[in-house]
């Protein structure tokens, strides 16, 4: 069964969202480098790399289905924050946004009875559950710590081990 033009367009839009995500995380990594929080910078750099992998999985899927890939233009991300908590709250909110996009793709594929795409997207559904859990946990830790610099230092060291 041929993939529909509307599904191809939606996946191409998701490719843009994945590259936007990568760029957002790269900017967050740069913010943490500037702040001297190298563990958090490392964590965000890993997120950046994951998002590029996610985009490439979508690209390869479209190629496998014989569809045209449109490489998107990406917007400049925010690059200044008040503190680590704001960065991670932004990341958590962004992951929730990406999850809603993935769910919309699943709903579209289901409506179109595109079972190959439904199967392909299941990996992303599972991945987003993990992404939200990870960022949400860090937000909770940072909220608990407040302005405790020693606690933030410990979280920074933990995130360096990712």
GROMACS .gro file of C-alpha atoms in nm:
model
  162
    1UNK     CA    1   0.000   0.000   0.000
    2UNK     CA    2   0.131   0.341  -0.095
    3UNK     CA    3   0.171   0.600   0.180
    4UNK     CA    4  -0.072   0.891   0.134
    5UNK     CA    5   0.045   1.236   0.036
    6UNK     CA    6  -0.111   1.376   0.353
    7UNK     CA    7   0.086   1.129   0.568
    8UNK     CA    8   0.407   1.214   0.380
    9UNK     CA    9   0.340   1.584   0.445
   10UNK     CA   10   0.273   1.518   0.814
   11UNK     CA   11   0.591   1.314   0.852
   12UNK     CA   12   0.791   1.584   0.674
   13UNK     CA   13   0.649   1.832   0.925
   14UNK     CA   14   0.758   1.597   1.203
   15UNK     CA   15   1.108   1.585   1.056
   16UNK     CA   16   1.113   1.963   1.096
   17UNK     CA   17   0.992   1.930   1.456
   18UNK     CA   18   1.270   1.680   1.530
   19UNK     CA   19   1.538   1.908   1.384
   20UNK     CA   20   1.386   2.203   1.574
   21UNK     CA   21   1.414   1.991   1.889
   22UNK     CA   22   1.777   1.913   1.817
   23UNK     CA   23   1.853   2.281   1.770
   24UNK     CA   24   1.668   2.372   2.090
   25UNK     CA   25   1.872   2.119   2.288
   26UNK     CA   26   2.195   2.238   2.130
   27UNK     CA   27   2.116   2.594   2.241
   28UNK     CA   28   2.034   2.465   2.591
   29UNK     CA   29   2.367   2.283   2.597
   30UNK     CA   30   2.545   2.606   2.503
   31UNK     CA   31   2.360   2.790   2.781
   32UNK     CA   32   2.479   2.532   3.036
   33UNK     CA   33   2.837   2.544   2.904
   34UNK     CA   34   2.835   2.921   2.954
   35UNK     CA   35   2.694   2.873   3.306
   36UNK     CA   36   2.970   2.626   3.395
   37UNK     CA   37   2.724   2.336   3.433
   38UNK     CA   38   2.908   2.089   3.215
   39UNK     CA   39   2.706   1.786   3.323
   40UNK     CA   40   2.381   1.951   3.220
   41UNK     CA   41   2.547   2.070   2.899
   42UNK     CA   42   2.650   1.710   2.830
   43UNK     CA   43   2.296   1.584   2.897
   44UNK     CA   44   2.150   1.838   2.654
   45UNK     CA   45   2.414   1.756   2.393
   46UNK     CA   46   2.305   1.391   2.416
   47UNK     CA   47   1.944   1.505   2.370
   48UNK     CA   48   2.055   1.700   2.062
   49UNK     CA   49   2.210   1.386   1.912
   50UNK     CA   50   1.900   1.178   1.991
   51UNK     CA   51   1.673   1.426   1.817
   52UNK     CA   52   1.887   1.411   1.504
   53UNK     CA   53   1.860   1.032   1.516
   54UNK     CA   54   1.482   1.065   1.547
   55UNK     CA   55   1.469   1.289   1.239
   56UNK     CA   56   1.687   1.049   1.044
   57UNK     CA   57   1.460   0.757   1.134
   58UNK     CA   58   1.167   0.948   0.987
   59UNK     CA   59   1.371   1.034   0.678
   60UNK     CA   60   1.470   0.672   0.624
   61UNK     CA   61   1.111   0.560   0.676
   62UNK     CA   62   0.990   0.792   0.401
   63UNK     CA   63   1.263   0.662   0.169
   64UNK     CA   64   1.156   0.304   0.248
   65UNK     CA   65   0.801   0.396   0.153
   66UNK     CA   66   0.915   0.558  -0.173
   67UNK     CA   67   0.815   0.906  -0.058
   68UNK     CA   68   0.980   1.242  -0.104
   69UNK     CA   69   1.166   1.392   0.191
   70UNK     CA   70   1.162   1.768   0.231
   71UNK     CA   71   1.450   1.899   0.440
   72UNK     CA   72   1.310   2.184   0.648
   73UNK     CA   73   1.433   2.522   0.754
   74UNK     CA   74   1.473   2.543   1.129
   75UNK     CA   75   1.415   2.845   1.349
   76UNK     CA   76   1.666   3.002   1.587
   77UNK     CA   77   1.598   2.868   1.936
   78UNK     CA   78   1.586   3.060   2.261
   79UNK     CA   79   1.936   3.083   2.404
   80UNK     CA   80   1.902   3.257   2.739
   81UNK     CA   81   1.733   3.137   3.056
   82UNK     CA   82   1.702   3.247   3.418
   83UNK     CA   83   1.840   2.922   3.561
   84UNK     CA   84   1.868   2.545   3.519
   85UNK     CA   85   1.513   2.489   3.635
   86UNK     CA   86   1.373   2.713   3.362
   87UNK     CA   87   1.577   2.525   3.101
   88UNK     CA   88   1.450   2.186   3.215
   89UNK     CA   89   1.091   2.309   3.250
   90UNK     CA   90   1.117   2.431   2.891
   91UNK     CA   91   1.260   2.095   2.783
   92UNK     CA   92   0.981   1.908   2.963
   93UNK     CA   93   0.714   2.124   2.803
   94UNK     CA   94   0.879   2.074   2.466
   95UNK     CA   95   0.876   1.695   2.511
   96UNK     CA   96   0.504   1.711   2.590
   97UNK     CA   97   0.455   1.907   2.267
   98UNK     CA   98   0.649   1.646   2.068
   99UNK     CA   99   0.443   1.370   2.229
  100UNK     CA  100   0.122   1.541   2.115
  101UNK     CA  101   0.264   1.560   1.761
  102UNK     CA  102   0.346   1.188   1.763
  103UNK     CA  103  -0.003   1.105   1.890
  104UNK     CA  104  -0.150   1.314   1.608
  105UNK     CA  105   0.053   1.114   1.358
  106UNK     CA  106  -0.074   0.789   1.512
  107UNK     CA  107  -0.432   0.917   1.490
  108UNK     CA  108  -0.383   1.015   1.126
  109UNK     CA  109  -0.226   0.680   1.037
  110UNK     CA  110  -0.510   0.499   1.214
  111UNK     CA  111  -0.773   0.700   1.029
  112UNK     CA  112  -0.597   0.621   0.700
  113UNK     CA  113  -0.556   0.252   0.794
  114UNK     CA  114  -0.184   0.290   0.727
  115UNK     CA  115  -0.071  -0.004   0.938
  116UNK     CA  116   0.294   0.022   0.837
  117UNK     CA  117   0.310   0.378   0.970
  118UNK     CA  118   0.122   0.281   1.286
  119UNK     CA  119   0.381   0.010   1.349
  120UNK     CA  120   0.668   0.248   1.275
  121UNK     CA  121   0.530   0.515   1.510
  122UNK     CA  122   0.501   0.278   1.807
  123UNK     CA  123   0.874   0.322   1.872
  124UNK     CA  124   0.819   0.699   1.898
  125UNK     CA  125   0.524   0.656   2.135
  126UNK     CA  126   0.744   0.451   2.368
  127UNK     CA  127   1.038   0.691   2.327
  128UNK     CA  128   0.827   0.993   2.417
  129UNK     CA  129   0.705   0.827   2.734
  130UNK     CA  130   1.071   0.786   2.834
  131UNK     CA  131   1.162   1.142   2.729
  132UNK     CA  132   0.882   1.294   2.938
  133UNK     CA  133   0.973   1.079   3.237
  134UNK     CA  134   1.342   1.177   3.219
  135UNK     CA  135   1.289   1.551   3.183
  136UNK     CA  136   1.003   1.553   3.433
  137UNK     CA  137   1.222   1.380   3.693
  138UNK     CA  138   1.496   1.638   3.651
  139UNK     CA  139   1.242   1.920   3.685
  140UNK     CA  140   1.117   1.763   4.010
  141UNK     CA  141   1.471   1.737   4.147
  142UNK     CA  142   1.552   2.097   4.059
  143UNK     CA  143   1.223   2.223   4.204
  144UNK     CA  144   1.299   2.038   4.526
  145UNK     CA  145   1.648   2.189   4.542
  146UNK     CA  146   1.540   2.547   4.478
  147UNK     CA  147   1.849   2.770   4.496
  148UNK     CA  148   2.065   2.512   4.677
  149UNK     CA  149   2.387   2.543   4.476
  150UNK     CA  150   2.538   2.228   4.628
  151UNK     CA  151   2.233   2.028   4.526
  152UNK     CA  152   2.244   2.169   4.174
  153UNK     CA  153   2.612   2.078   4.160
  154UNK     CA  154   2.526   1.718   4.253
  155UNK     CA  155   2.252   1.700   3.987
  156UNK     CA  156   2.498   1.844   3.735
  157UNK     CA  157   2.750   1.571   3.819
  158UNK     CA  158   2.483   1.302   3.789
  159UNK     CA  159   2.373   1.427   3.448
  160UNK     CA  160   2.734   1.414   3.327
  161UNK     CA  161   2.720   1.035   3.350
  162UNK     CA  162   2.455   1.002   3.078
   0.00000   0.00000   0.00000
